[in-house]
Amino acid sequence: MPDTTDAYLGLRAFVDELARCGLREACTSPGSRSTPLVLSLAREPRIRATSHVDERCGGFFALGLAKATGVPVALACTSGTAAANYAPAVIEAHEARVPLLVLTADRPPELREVGAGQTIDQVKLYGSAAKWYFEVDDHRATPERMRWLRQLACRAFWTALDGRPGPVHLNFSLREPLVLEEPLPDAEPGGGGRAGGRPWVTRPRTQLAPAQTLLDGLRAAVDGHPRAVIVAGRSERDPRLGEALAGIADALALPLLADPLSGARRGPAAVAHYDALLREPEWAAAHAPDLVLRVGDLPTSKPLRQWLHGLDGALQIAFDAENAWQDPAGAVATIVSADPRVLAPAAAREDRGWLEAWTRADRAASAAIAESLPDLSEPRVAAELGVRLPPDATLVVASSMPVRDVESFFPVREQPPRVLSNRGANGIDGTVSTAFGVAASGAKTVLLIGDVALAHDIGGLLAARRLGLELTIVLLNNDGGGIFHFLPVAREGADFEEHVATPHGLDFAHAARLYGLRHELVRTPESFRAALDAATGATIIEVHTDRTANLDLHRRVTQAVLQSVRGHA
Ligand SMILES: Cc1ncc(C[n+]2csc(CCOP(=O)(O)OP(=O)(O)O)c2C)c(N)n1
Ligand SMILES: [Mg+2]
């Protein structure tokens, strides 16, 4: 029978291999069964282990860290519902292609389904959201076992990262006693890992150059369609892609309809206000393209989605290195599994008339928007952040209206901040924890979030106190889900208010006090700017708005934009 020393020897080798592969961050949660896992991670000097009371928060914190760095982050928790609380983050990681290593502690097989405490069925707990699942049994720490565990760690790490990144789940059988009676021997059966600190297995990235025929075909498509557009959506993994796309769009003189989540809303070809422009049917029809080049996720904007759906005459080509299907309307004709940088032309296109028709309208829209937003409002806050955040900042945007307002009101900038959002599954859960995870990567981080999303992940604020992390939280408090006022359900009276809008009347100043954050209520654009510039440590800057007034304001802004572009049709 293997004993506790065998378990610890094995886990030390496993964790050493993770560190050799490049893992630097682990998020632990407390429990008994997970003791050997958690202690092994915490005692590996190359890994920083942060502690999280709530596994749901821990899961999203790891997601934010892995999103910001692109490197897998390990999660370790005890058995039972603790492991189930990782599910939302695991699902988001699967949908958004974020590498995670989920390490759950379990009882050995003979103690499952026999009434042992805190034991649930953890086999394939996350279903198809886990890219790979493996059951890690316990054995004596023989040289063969050590070699296998080292190989297993490498396999888990590379599987999370390679191809389409995502979460890998390993479920560890751990047996009592869970702590060592004696110090662990330095020597490892079999002699330890490979010489020179190399991983047991490396998986060098192989990048196949696209075939010449493909490149020729793409070039011919671009040359043969004078009215092409590029649509760039969320692609968080390569922070330099946005800049490259902006350069390509400029050289090809193509309108670049760029969601801020693409990092491409920059440069002379970027179009910021497509959401408003495409609400004007005449303008949208007059500017129908003959070719659409799609990069990243489909942006959130409904007018853009409907416009793309209805472009029957246009050839639509999507670029996705992992061949994901981002096309609910079935409009895409070709999915190219190559980096869109292959579009870079040899020479710049001279005729810029088509691009200028778009950018002229965009500038008119921009001026109309600025004029329509004199006071501090939800759209104004998004616009202010777009103007004021420095290029080295990272903005995390919550689902619901914040992500839509950032898409609609962020300006075109030369050097925009990085923008991240949990848009894999569009959940409002785990947003605070995700932002603290991003902040833990060392980025100067600002979170834009609604009140319901903040209430949903209020426990995430504990990271401010326990981990001492800095984060500026800009809270748009309209006492409920303002987004639902844009939907037909808003006509359903008191039932709508109670069950859909869900007002709560929370005073978030108390939450700030409880979790050790600063808190400031601001009412004007000037005081918002001052608070944003002065924010240090962990701070909540709160803006009060009214859901009904917000709906009216959005309608007024759209009307103003439509008025401004009618002359440009
Ligand atoms: C986990 C989860 N539960 C429910 C929803 C549905 N949902 C979408 S937006 C929203 C309300 C969000 O309210 P708030 O954060 O205050 O933002 P606002 O709509 O006011 O901008 C809800 C409940 C969701 N997206 N994710
Ligand atoms: Mg709200």
Coordinates of C-alpha atoms and ligand atoms in Angstrom, one line a residue:
M1 CA 0.0 0.0 0.0
P2 CA 1.4 3.5 -0.8
D3 CA 1.8 5.7 2.2
T4 CA 1.8 9.5 2.7
T5 CA 5.5 9.8 1.8
D6 CA 4.7 8.2 -1.6
A7 CA 1.9 10.7 -2.2
Y8 CA 4.1 13.7 -1.3
L9 CA 7.1 12.4 -3.3
G10 CA 4.9 12.0 -6.3
L11 CA 3.3 15.5 -6.0
R12 CA 6.6 17.1 -5.5
A13 CA 7.8 15.6 -8.8
F14 CA 4.5 16.6 -10.5
V15 CA 4.7 20.2 -9.3
D16 CA 8.4 20.4 -10.1
E17 CA 7.6 19.4 -13.7
L18 CA 4.8 22.0 -13.9
A19 CA 7.3 24.7 -12.9
R20 CA 9.8 23.3 -15.5
C21 CA 7.2 23.7 -18.1
G22 CA 6.7 27.4 -17.1
L23 CA 3.8 27.3 -14.7
R24 CA 4.2 30.2 -12.2
E25 CA 0.9 30.7 -10.6
A26 CA -1.4 28.5 -8.5
C27 CA -4.7 29.3 -6.8
T28 CA -5.4 27.2 -3.8
S29 CA -8.6 26.9 -1.7
P30 CA -8.7 25.4 1.8
G31 CA -9.7 21.9 2.8
S32 CA -8.4 18.7 4.3
R33 CA -8.4 16.1 1.5
S34 CA -6.4 18.6 -0.7
T35 CA -3.6 19.1 1.8
P36 CA -0.9 17.2 0.0
L37 CA -1.8 19.0 -3.3
V38 CA -2.0 22.5 -1.8
L39 CA 1.2 22.1 0.3
S40 CA 3.1 20.8 -2.7
L41 CA 2.1 23.8 -4.8
A42 CA 2.7 26.3 -2.0
R43 CA 6.2 24.9 -1.2
E44 CA 7.5 25.0 -4.8
P45 CA 9.6 28.2 -4.9
R46 CA 9.1 28.9 -8.6
I47 CA 5.3 29.0 -8.2
R48 CA 3.4 31.8 -6.5
A49 CA 0.4 30.2 -4.7
T50 CA -2.4 32.6 -3.8
S51 CA -5.1 31.5 -1.4
H52 CA -8.9 31.9 -2.1
V53 CA -11.6 31.0 0.4
D54 CA -14.3 30.6 -2.2
E55 CA -13.5 28.2 -5.1
R56 CA -15.8 30.0 -7.5
C57 CA -13.7 33.2 -6.9
G58 CA -10.5 31.2 -7.0
G59 CA -11.5 29.7 -10.4
F60 CA -12.2 33.1 -11.9
F61 CA -9.1 34.6 -10.4
A62 CA -7.1 31.9 -12.1
L63 CA -9.0 32.6 -15.3
G64 CA -8.1 36.3 -15.2
L65 CA -4.4 35.5 -14.5
A66 CA -4.2 33.0 -17.3
K67 CA -6.1 35.4 -19.7
A68 CA -3.7 38.2 -18.9
T69 CA -0.5 36.1 -19.2
G70 CA -1.4 33.4 -21.7
V71 CA 0.3 30.9 -19.4
P72 CA -1.6 28.0 -17.7
V73 CA -2.6 28.7 -14.1
A74 CA -3.1 25.8 -11.6
L75 CA -6.2 25.5 -9.3
A76 CA -6.3 23.2 -6.4
C77 CA -9.2 22.4 -4.1
T78 CA -10.7 19.8 -1.8
S79 CA -13.4 17.3 -2.7
G80 CA -17.2 17.7 -3.0
T81 CA -19.0 20.8 -3.8
A82 CA -15.7 22.7 -3.6
A83 CA -14.7 21.2 -6.9
A84 CA -18.2 21.9 -8.3
N85 CA -17.7 25.6 -7.6
Y86 CA -15.0 25.7 -10.2
A87 CA -17.5 24.8 -12.9
P88 CA -18.4 28.4 -14.0
A89 CA -14.8 29.3 -14.5
V90 CA -14.0 26.0 -16.2
I91 CA -16.9 26.6 -18.6
E92 CA -15.8 30.1 -19.3
A93 CA -12.2 29.0 -19.8
H94 CA -13.4 26.4 -22.3
E95 CA -15.5 28.8 -24.3
A96 CA -13.0 31.6 -24.2
R97 CA -9.9 29.3 -24.8
V98 CA -8.0 30.0 -21.6
P99 CA -5.5 27.5 -20.3
L100 CA -6.2 26.2 -16.8
L101 CA -5.0 23.2 -14.8
V102 CA -7.7 22.1 -12.5
L103 CA -6.4 19.8 -9.7
T104 CA -9.1 18.4 -7.5
A105 CA -8.6 16.2 -4.5
D106 CA -10.8 13.1 -4.1
R107 CA -11.1 10.0 -2.0
P108 CA -9.5 6.8 -3.2
P109 CA -11.9 4.5 -5.1
E110 CA -12.8 2.3 -2.1
L111 CA -14.2 5.3 -0.3
R112 CA -16.5 6.5 -3.1
E113 CA -20.2 5.8 -3.1
V114 CA -20.1 4.3 0.4
G115 CA -21.2 7.3 2.5
A116 CA -17.7 8.7 3.2
G117 CA -17.9 12.4 4.1
Q118 CA -17.6 15.2 1.5
T119 CA -17.5 12.7 -1.4
I120 CA -19.4 13.3 -4.7
D121 CA -18.9 11.9 -8.1
Q122 CA -16.0 14.0 -9.5
V123 CA -15.3 11.8 -12.5
K124 CA -15.5 14.1 -15.5
L125 CA -17.2 16.6 -13.3
Y126 CA -16.9 19.4 -15.9
G127 CA -18.1 17.3 -18.8
S128 CA -17.1 18.5 -22.2
A129 CA -15.8 21.8 -20.8
A130 CA -12.6 20.0 -19.8
K131 CA -10.3 19.6 -22.7
W132 CA -8.8 16.5 -21.0
Y133 CA -9.7 14.6 -17.9
F134 CA -7.5 12.2 -16.1
E135 CA -8.0 10.1 -12.9
V136 CA -4.7 10.1 -10.9
D137 CA -4.6 7.0 -8.7
D138 CA -2.1 6.5 -5.9
H139 CA 0.9 4.1 -6.0
R140 CA 4.3 3.6 -4.4
A141 CA 6.8 6.2 -5.4
T142 CA 8.8 3.8 -7.6
P143 CA 11.2 5.2 -10.3
E144 CA 8.6 4.2 -12.9
R145 CA 5.8 6.1 -11.0
M146 CA 7.9 9.2 -10.7
R147 CA 8.7 9.1 -14.4
W148 CA 5.0 8.7 -15.2
L149 CA 4.0 11.6 -12.9
R150 CA 6.6 13.9 -14.6
Q151 CA 5.3 12.9 -18.0
L152 CA 1.7 13.5 -16.7
A153 CA 2.5 17.0 -15.5
C154 CA 4.0 17.9 -18.9
R155 CA 1.0 16.4 -20.7
A156 CA -1.5 18.3 -18.6
F157 CA 0.4 21.6 -19.1
W158 CA 0.9 21.3 -22.8
T159 CA -2.6 20.0 -23.4
A160 CA -4.0 23.1 -21.7
L161 CA -1.9 25.3 -23.8
D162 CA -1.6 23.7 -27.2
G163 CA -3.9 24.1 -30.2
R164 CA -7.1 25.5 -28.9
P165 CA -6.2 26.3 -25.2
G166 CA -8.6 25.3 -22.4
P167 CA -9.0 23.7 -19.0
V168 CA -7.5 20.3 -18.1
H169 CA -8.9 18.5 -15.1
L170 CA -6.9 16.0 -13.0
N171 CA -8.7 14.3 -10.2
F172 CA -6.3 13.0 -7.5
S173 CA -7.0 10.1 -5.1
L174 CA -5.6 11.1 -1.8
R175 CA -5.5 8.8 1.2
E176 CA -5.2 9.5 5.0
P177 CA -3.0 10.4 6.8
L178 CA -2.8 13.6 4.7
V179 CA 0.2 15.2 6.4
L180 CA 3.7 13.8 6.7
E181 CA 5.1 12.5 10.0
E182 CA 8.7 13.0 8.9
P183 CA 10.4 15.4 6.6
L184 CA 10.3 14.4 2.9
P185 CA 13.6 12.9 1.8
D186 CA 15.5 15.2 -0.7
A187 CA 16.3 12.3 -3.0
E188 CA 13.7 11.2 -5.6
P189 CA 13.3 7.6 -6.6
G190 CA 14.7 7.4 -10.1
G191 CA 16.9 10.5 -9.6
G192 CA 14.5 13.3 -10.4
G193 CA 13.8 15.3 -13.5
R194 CA 15.9 15.8 -16.6
A195 CA 19.3 17.5 -16.5
G196 CA 19.5 21.3 -16.8
G197 CA 16.0 21.9 -15.4
R198 CA 14.4 20.8 -18.7
P199 CA 10.9 19.5 -18.7
W200 CA 10.4 15.7 -19.1
V201 CA 8.6 16.4 -22.3
T202 CA 8.6 19.6 -24.4
R203 CA 6.2 20.3 -27.2
P204 CA 7.8 22.9 -29.4
R205 CA 5.2 24.9 -31.3
T206 CA 5.2 24.0 -35.0
Q207 CA 3.8 26.7 -37.2
L208 CA 3.1 25.5 -40.7
A209 CA 3.4 28.3 -43.2
P210 CA 0.2 28.7 -45.1
A211 CA 0.3 27.2 -48.6
Q212 CA 1.1 29.6 -51.4
T213 CA -2.1 28.7 -53.2
L214 CA -4.0 29.9 -50.1
L215 CA -2.1 33.2 -49.9
D216 CA -2.6 33.7 -53.7
G217 CA -6.3 33.0 -53.3
L218 CA -6.7 35.5 -50.4
R219 CA -4.8 38.2 -52.3
A220 CA -7.0 37.7 -55.3
A221 CA -10.1 37.9 -53.1
V222 CA -8.9 41.2 -51.6
D223 CA -7.8 42.6 -54.9
G224 CA -11.0 41.5 -56.6
H225 CA -13.3 43.1 -54.1
P226 CA -12.9 46.9 -53.8
R227 CA -15.6 47.2 -51.1
A228 CA -14.2 44.9 -48.4
V229 CA -14.3 45.4 -44.6
I230 CA -12.5 43.8 -41.8
V231 CA -14.5 42.9 -38.7
A232 CA -12.4 42.4 -35.6
G233 CA -13.8 40.9 -32.4
R234 CA -12.4 39.6 -29.2
S235 CA -9.0 38.1 -29.6
E236 CA -7.3 38.4 -26.2
R237 CA -4.5 36.0 -26.6
D238 CA -2.2 38.0 -28.8
P239 CA -2.0 41.6 -27.6
R240 CA 0.0 42.6 -30.7
L241 CA -2.6 41.3 -33.2
G242 CA -4.7 44.5 -32.9
E243 CA -1.9 46.7 -33.9
A244 CA -1.0 44.4 -36.9
L245 CA -4.6 44.4 -38.1
A246 CA -4.8 48.2 -37.9
G247 CA -1.6 48.4 -40.1
I248 CA -3.1 46.0 -42.6
A249 CA -6.4 47.8 -42.8
D250 CA -4.6 51.1 -43.3
A251 CA -2.4 49.7 -46.0
L252 CA -5.4 48.0 -47.8
A253 CA -7.5 51.1 -47.2
L254 CA -10.3 48.9 -45.7
P255 CA -12.7 50.0 -42.9
L256 CA -11.7 48.1 -39.7
L257 CA -14.9 47.6 -37.7
A258 CA -13.1 46.8 -34.4
D259 CA -14.6 45.9 -31.1
P260 CA -12.3 47.2 -28.3
L261 CA -11.8 43.6 -27.2
S262 CA -9.9 43.0 -30.5
G263 CA -7.2 45.6 -29.6
A264 CA -7.6 46.9 -33.1
R265 CA -9.7 50.0 -32.5
R266 CA -6.8 52.2 -33.5
G267 CA -5.1 53.8 -36.4
P268 CA -6.6 55.7 -39.4
A269 CA -8.8 52.8 -40.7
A270 CA -10.6 51.9 -37.5
V271 CA -14.3 52.5 -37.3
A272 CA -15.6 52.9 -33.7
H273 CA -19.3 53.6 -34.0
Y274 CA -20.5 50.8 -36.3
D275 CA -23.1 49.8 -33.8
A276 CA -24.8 53.2 -34.3
L277 CA -24.1 53.6 -38.0
L278 CA -25.6 50.3 -38.9
R279 CA -28.8 51.1 -37.2
E280 CA -29.6 53.5 -40.1
P281 CA -30.9 51.1 -42.8
E282 CA -30.2 53.4 -45.7
W283 CA -26.7 54.0 -44.6
A284 CA -26.1 50.3 -43.9
A285 CA -27.4 49.3 -47.3
A286 CA -25.4 52.0 -49.1
H287 CA -22.3 50.7 -47.4
A288 CA -22.8 47.0 -47.9
P289 CA -19.4 45.4 -48.6
D290 CA -18.6 42.7 -51.2
L291 CA -16.1 41.0 -49.0
V292 CA -16.0 40.6 -45.2
L293 CA -12.8 39.4 -43.5
R294 CA -13.6 38.3 -40.0
V295 CA -11.0 38.0 -37.1
G296 CA -11.7 36.8 -33.6
D297 CA -15.1 36.4 -31.9
L298 CA -18.1 37.9 -33.4
P299 CA -18.5 41.4 -31.7
T300 CA -21.5 41.8 -29.4
S301 CA -23.3 44.5 -31.4
K302 CA -26.7 43.3 -32.6
P303 CA -26.9 45.7 -35.5
L304 CA -23.5 44.5 -36.7
R305 CA -24.5 40.9 -36.4
Q306 CA -27.8 41.4 -38.2
W307 CA -26.0 43.4 -41.0
L308 CA -23.4 40.6 -41.4
H309 CA -26.3 38.1 -41.5
G310 CA -28.0 39.9 -44.3
L311 CA -25.1 40.5 -46.6
D312 CA -26.1 37.9 -49.1
G313 CA -24.0 39.2 -51.9
A314 CA -20.7 39.4 -49.9
L315 CA -18.1 36.7 -49.6
Q316 CA -17.3 36.2 -45.9
I317 CA -14.0 34.8 -44.8
A318 CA -13.2 34.0 -41.1
F319 CA -9.6 33.7 -39.8
D320 CA -9.2 31.3 -36.9
A321 CA -6.0 29.4 -36.2
E322 CA -8.1 26.8 -34.3
N323 CA -10.9 26.6 -36.8
A324 CA -13.6 27.6 -34.3
W325 CA -17.0 28.4 -35.7
Q326 CA -18.0 31.9 -34.9
D327 CA -21.0 32.2 -37.2
P328 CA -24.5 31.7 -35.7
A329 CA -26.1 33.1 -39.0
G330 CA -24.2 30.6 -41.2
A331 CA -22.9 33.5 -43.4
V332 CA -19.2 32.5 -43.5
A333 CA -18.1 30.7 -46.7
T334 CA -14.5 30.0 -45.8
I335 CA -12.7 29.5 -42.5
V336 CA -9.0 30.0 -42.9
S337 CA -6.8 28.4 -40.2
A338 CA -4.1 30.9 -40.4
D339 CA -3.0 34.1 -38.7
P340 CA -4.8 37.1 -40.4
R341 CA -1.4 38.7 -40.7
V342 CA -1.1 36.8 -43.9
L343 CA -3.3 39.6 -45.4
A344 CA -0.4 42.1 -45.1
P345 CA -0.1 43.5 -48.6
A346 CA 3.2 44.1 -50.5
A347 CA 2.1 47.6 -51.4
A348 CA -0.4 50.1 -50.1
R349 CA -3.7 50.6 -51.9
E350 CA -4.0 54.0 -53.5
D351 CA -7.7 54.5 -53.7
R352 CA -9.0 55.4 -50.2
G353 CA -12.5 56.5 -51.2
W354 CA -14.3 53.5 -49.8
L355 CA -12.5 53.8 -46.5
E356 CA -13.0 57.5 -46.3
A357 CA -16.8 57.1 -46.7
W358 CA -16.7 55.0 -43.5
T359 CA -14.3 57.1 -41.5
R360 CA -16.1 60.4 -42.4
A361 CA -19.4 58.9 -41.1
D362 CA -17.6 57.6 -38.0
R363 CA -16.2 61.0 -37.2
A364 CA -19.6 62.6 -37.6
A365 CA -21.0 59.9 -35.3
S366 CA -18.3 60.6 -32.8
A367 CA -19.0 64.3 -32.7
A368 CA -22.8 63.6 -32.3
I369 CA -22.1 61.2 -29.4
A370 CA -19.8 63.7 -27.6
E371 CA -22.5 66.4 -27.9
S372 CA -25.3 64.1 -26.6
L373 CA -23.4 63.1 -23.4
P374 CA -22.9 66.3 -21.4
D375 CA -23.5 64.7 -18.0
L376 CA -22.1 61.7 -16.2
S377 CA -24.0 58.7 -17.5
E378 CA -23.3 55.0 -18.3
P379 CA -22.2 55.8 -21.9
R380 CA -20.2 58.8 -20.8
V381 CA -18.2 56.7 -18.3
A382 CA -17.3 54.2 -21.1
A383 CA -16.3 57.1 -23.3
E384 CA -14.2 58.7 -20.5
L385 CA -12.4 55.4 -19.8
G386 CA -11.7 55.1 -23.6
V387 CA -10.1 58.5 -23.6
R388 CA -8.3 58.6 -20.2
L389 CA -6.9 55.1 -19.5
P390 CA -3.2 55.0 -20.3
P391 CA -1.9 52.5 -23.0
D392 CA -0.3 50.3 -20.3
A393 CA -3.6 49.9 -18.4
T394 CA -5.9 46.9 -18.7
L395 CA -9.6 47.4 -18.6
V396 CA -11.7 44.4 -17.6
V397 CA -15.3 44.9 -18.7
A398 CA -18.3 43.1 -17.2
S399 CA -21.0 41.5 -19.4
S400 CA -24.4 43.3 -19.7
M401 CA -24.3 47.0 -20.5
P402 CA -20.7 47.7 -19.7
V403 CA -19.4 45.5 -22.5
R404 CA -21.9 47.0 -24.9
D405 CA -21.2 50.6 -23.9
V406 CA -17.5 50.1 -24.3
E407 CA -18.2 48.7 -27.8
S408 CA -20.4 51.6 -28.7
F409 CA -18.6 54.5 -27.1
F410 CA -14.9 53.7 -26.9
P411 CA -13.1 56.1 -29.2
V412 CA -10.4 55.2 -31.8
R413 CA -7.0 55.8 -30.2
E414 CA -3.4 55.5 -31.4
Q415 CA -2.4 53.5 -28.3
P416 CA -5.5 52.1 -26.6
P417 CA -5.5 50.2 -23.3
R418 CA -5.8 46.5 -23.3
V419 CA -9.5 45.4 -22.9
L420 CA -10.5 42.0 -21.6
S421 CA -13.9 40.5 -20.9
N422 CA -15.5 37.2 -20.0
R423 CA -17.3 36.8 -23.3
G424 CA -16.9 33.1 -23.8
A425 CA -20.2 32.3 -22.0
N426 CA -21.2 36.0 -21.5
G427 CA -21.8 35.3 -17.7
I428 CA -22.0 38.2 -15.2
D429 CA -20.5 35.8 -12.6
G430 CA -16.9 35.9 -11.4
T431 CA -16.2 39.3 -12.9
V432 CA -14.6 40.9 -9.8
S433 CA -12.4 37.8 -9.3
T434 CA -11.4 37.8 -12.9
A435 CA -10.3 41.4 -12.6
F436 CA -8.3 40.7 -9.5
G437 CA -6.6 37.8 -11.4
V438 CA -5.7 40.2 -14.2
A439 CA -4.4 42.7 -11.6
A440 CA -2.2 39.9 -10.1
S441 CA -0.4 39.6 -13.4
G442 CA 1.1 43.0 -12.6
A443 CA -1.1 45.0 -15.0
K444 CA -2.6 48.3 -13.9
T445 CA -6.2 47.2 -13.9
V446 CA -9.5 48.9 -14.0
L447 CA -12.8 47.0 -13.8
L448 CA -16.0 48.5 -15.3
I449 CA -19.0 46.6 -13.8
G450 CA -22.7 46.8 -13.1
D451 CA -24.2 46.5 -9.6
V452 CA -25.8 43.1 -10.2
A453 CA -22.6 41.7 -11.4
L454 CA -20.7 43.2 -8.5
A455 CA -23.3 41.8 -6.0
H456 CA -23.0 38.4 -7.8
D457 CA -19.2 38.2 -7.1
I458 CA -19.1 40.3 -4.0
G459 CA -16.9 37.7 -2.3
G460 CA -14.3 38.4 -5.0
L461 CA -13.5 41.6 -3.1
L462 CA -11.8 39.5 -0.4
A463 CA -8.8 39.4 -2.7
A464 CA -8.2 43.1 -1.9
R465 CA -7.8 42.3 1.8
R466 CA -6.2 38.9 1.7
L467 CA -3.9 39.4 -1.3
G468 CA -3.3 43.1 -1.1
L469 CA -4.0 43.6 -4.8
E470 CA -4.6 47.0 -6.4
L471 CA -7.7 47.4 -8.6
T472 CA -9.9 50.3 -9.5
I473 CA -13.5 49.2 -9.7
V474 CA -15.8 51.6 -11.6
L475 CA -19.3 50.6 -10.5
L476 CA -22.3 51.7 -12.6
N477 CA -25.1 51.3 -10.0
N478 CA -28.5 51.5 -11.5
D479 CA -30.0 49.2 -8.8
G480 CA -30.7 46.3 -11.1
G481 CA -30.1 44.9 -14.5
G482 CA -30.4 47.9 -16.8
I483 CA -29.9 45.8 -19.9
F484 CA -33.4 44.3 -19.5
H485 CA -35.0 47.7 -20.1
F486 CA -33.9 47.3 -23.8
L487 CA -35.9 44.1 -24.1
P488 CA -39.7 43.5 -24.6
V489 CA -39.9 41.9 -21.2
A490 CA -39.6 45.5 -19.7
R491 CA -43.3 45.9 -20.4
E492 CA -44.2 43.3 -17.9
G493 CA -44.7 45.7 -15.0
A494 CA -44.1 44.6 -11.4
D495 CA -43.1 41.1 -12.3
F496 CA -40.4 42.5 -14.6
E497 CA -39.1 44.7 -11.9
E498 CA -39.0 42.0 -9.2
H499 CA -37.8 39.0 -11.2
V500 CA -35.9 40.4 -14.2
A501 CA -34.5 43.8 -13.2
T502 CA -33.9 42.6 -9.6
P503 CA -33.4 45.8 -7.7
H504 CA -31.5 45.2 -4.4
G505 CA -31.0 48.6 -2.7
L506 CA -27.5 47.6 -1.6
D507 CA -25.2 50.3 -0.3
F508 CA -21.8 49.3 -1.7
A509 CA -20.0 51.6 0.7
H510 CA -20.6 48.9 3.3
A511 CA -19.1 46.2 1.0
A512 CA -16.0 48.4 0.5
R513 CA -15.6 48.8 4.3
L514 CA -16.1 45.1 4.9
Y515 CA -13.5 44.1 2.4
G516 CA -11.0 47.0 2.9
L517 CA -11.5 49.0 -0.3
R518 CA -11.7 52.8 -0.6
H519 CA -15.1 54.0 -1.9
E520 CA -16.1 57.2 -3.6
L521 CA -19.4 58.3 -5.1
V522 CA -19.0 60.7 -8.1
R523 CA -21.6 62.7 -9.9
T524 CA -20.0 64.7 -12.6
P525 CA -17.5 64.0 -15.4
E526 CA -14.9 66.2 -13.7
S527 CA -15.2 64.3 -10.4
F528 CA -15.1 61.0 -12.2
R529 CA -11.9 61.9 -13.9
A530 CA -10.4 63.2 -10.7
A531 CA -11.3 60.0 -8.9
L532 CA -10.0 57.8 -11.7
D533 CA -6.7 59.7 -11.8
A534 CA -6.3 59.6 -8.0
A535 CA -7.3 56.0 -7.4
T536 CA -4.7 53.9 -5.6
G537 CA -4.8 50.5 -3.9
A538 CA -8.2 48.9 -4.2
T539 CA -10.9 51.4 -4.8
I540 CA -14.6 51.5 -5.8
I541 CA -15.6 54.6 -7.8
E542 CA -19.4 54.5 -7.8
V543 CA -21.7 56.2 -10.3
H544 CA -25.5 56.2 -9.7
T545 CA -27.7 56.0 -12.7
D546 CA -31.3 55.4 -13.5
R547 CA -32.3 52.4 -15.6
T548 CA -35.2 54.1 -17.4
A549 CA -33.2 57.3 -18.0
N550 CA -30.4 55.2 -19.3
L551 CA -32.7 53.6 -21.9
D552 CA -33.9 57.0 -23.0
L553 CA -30.3 58.4 -23.2
H554 CA -29.2 55.5 -25.4
R555 CA -32.2 56.2 -27.8
R556 CA -31.3 59.9 -27.9
V557 CA -27.7 59.2 -28.7
T558 CA -28.6 56.8 -31.5
Q559 CA -31.0 59.4 -32.9
A560 CA -28.3 62.0 -32.8
V561 CA -25.9 59.7 -34.6
L562 CA -28.4 58.8 -37.2
Q563 CA -29.1 62.4 -37.8
S564 CA -25.5 63.1 -38.3
V565 CA -24.9 60.3 -40.8
R566 CA -28.0 60.9 -42.9
G567 CA -26.0 63.4 -45.0
H568 CA -23.4 60.8 -45.7
A569 CA -25.5 58.0 -47.2
Ligands
LIG1 C1 -24.3 34.0 -14.3 C2 -25.3 34.8 -15.1 N1 -26.5 34.9 -14.6 C3 -27.5 35.6 -15.3 C4 -27.2 36.3 -16.4 C5 -28.2 37.1 -17.2 N2 -27.9 38.5 -17.0 C6 -27.4 39.2 -18.1 S1 -27.2 40.8 -17.8 C7 -27.8 40.6 -16.2 C8 -28.0 41.8 -15.3 C9 -26.7 42.5 -15.0 O1 -27.0 43.7 -14.3 P1 -25.8 44.7 -13.9 O2 -24.6 44.0 -13.7 O3 -26.3 45.6 -12.9 O4 -25.6 45.4 -15.3 P2 -26.6 46.4 -16.1 O5 -27.6 45.5 -16.9 O6 -27.3 47.2 -15.1 O7 -25.8 47.2 -17.0 C10 -28.2 39.3 -16.0 C11 -28.8 38.8 -14.7 C12 -25.8 36.1 -16.9 N3 -25.4 36.7 -18.0 N4 -24.9 35.4 -16.2
MG2 MG -27.2 47.4 -13.1

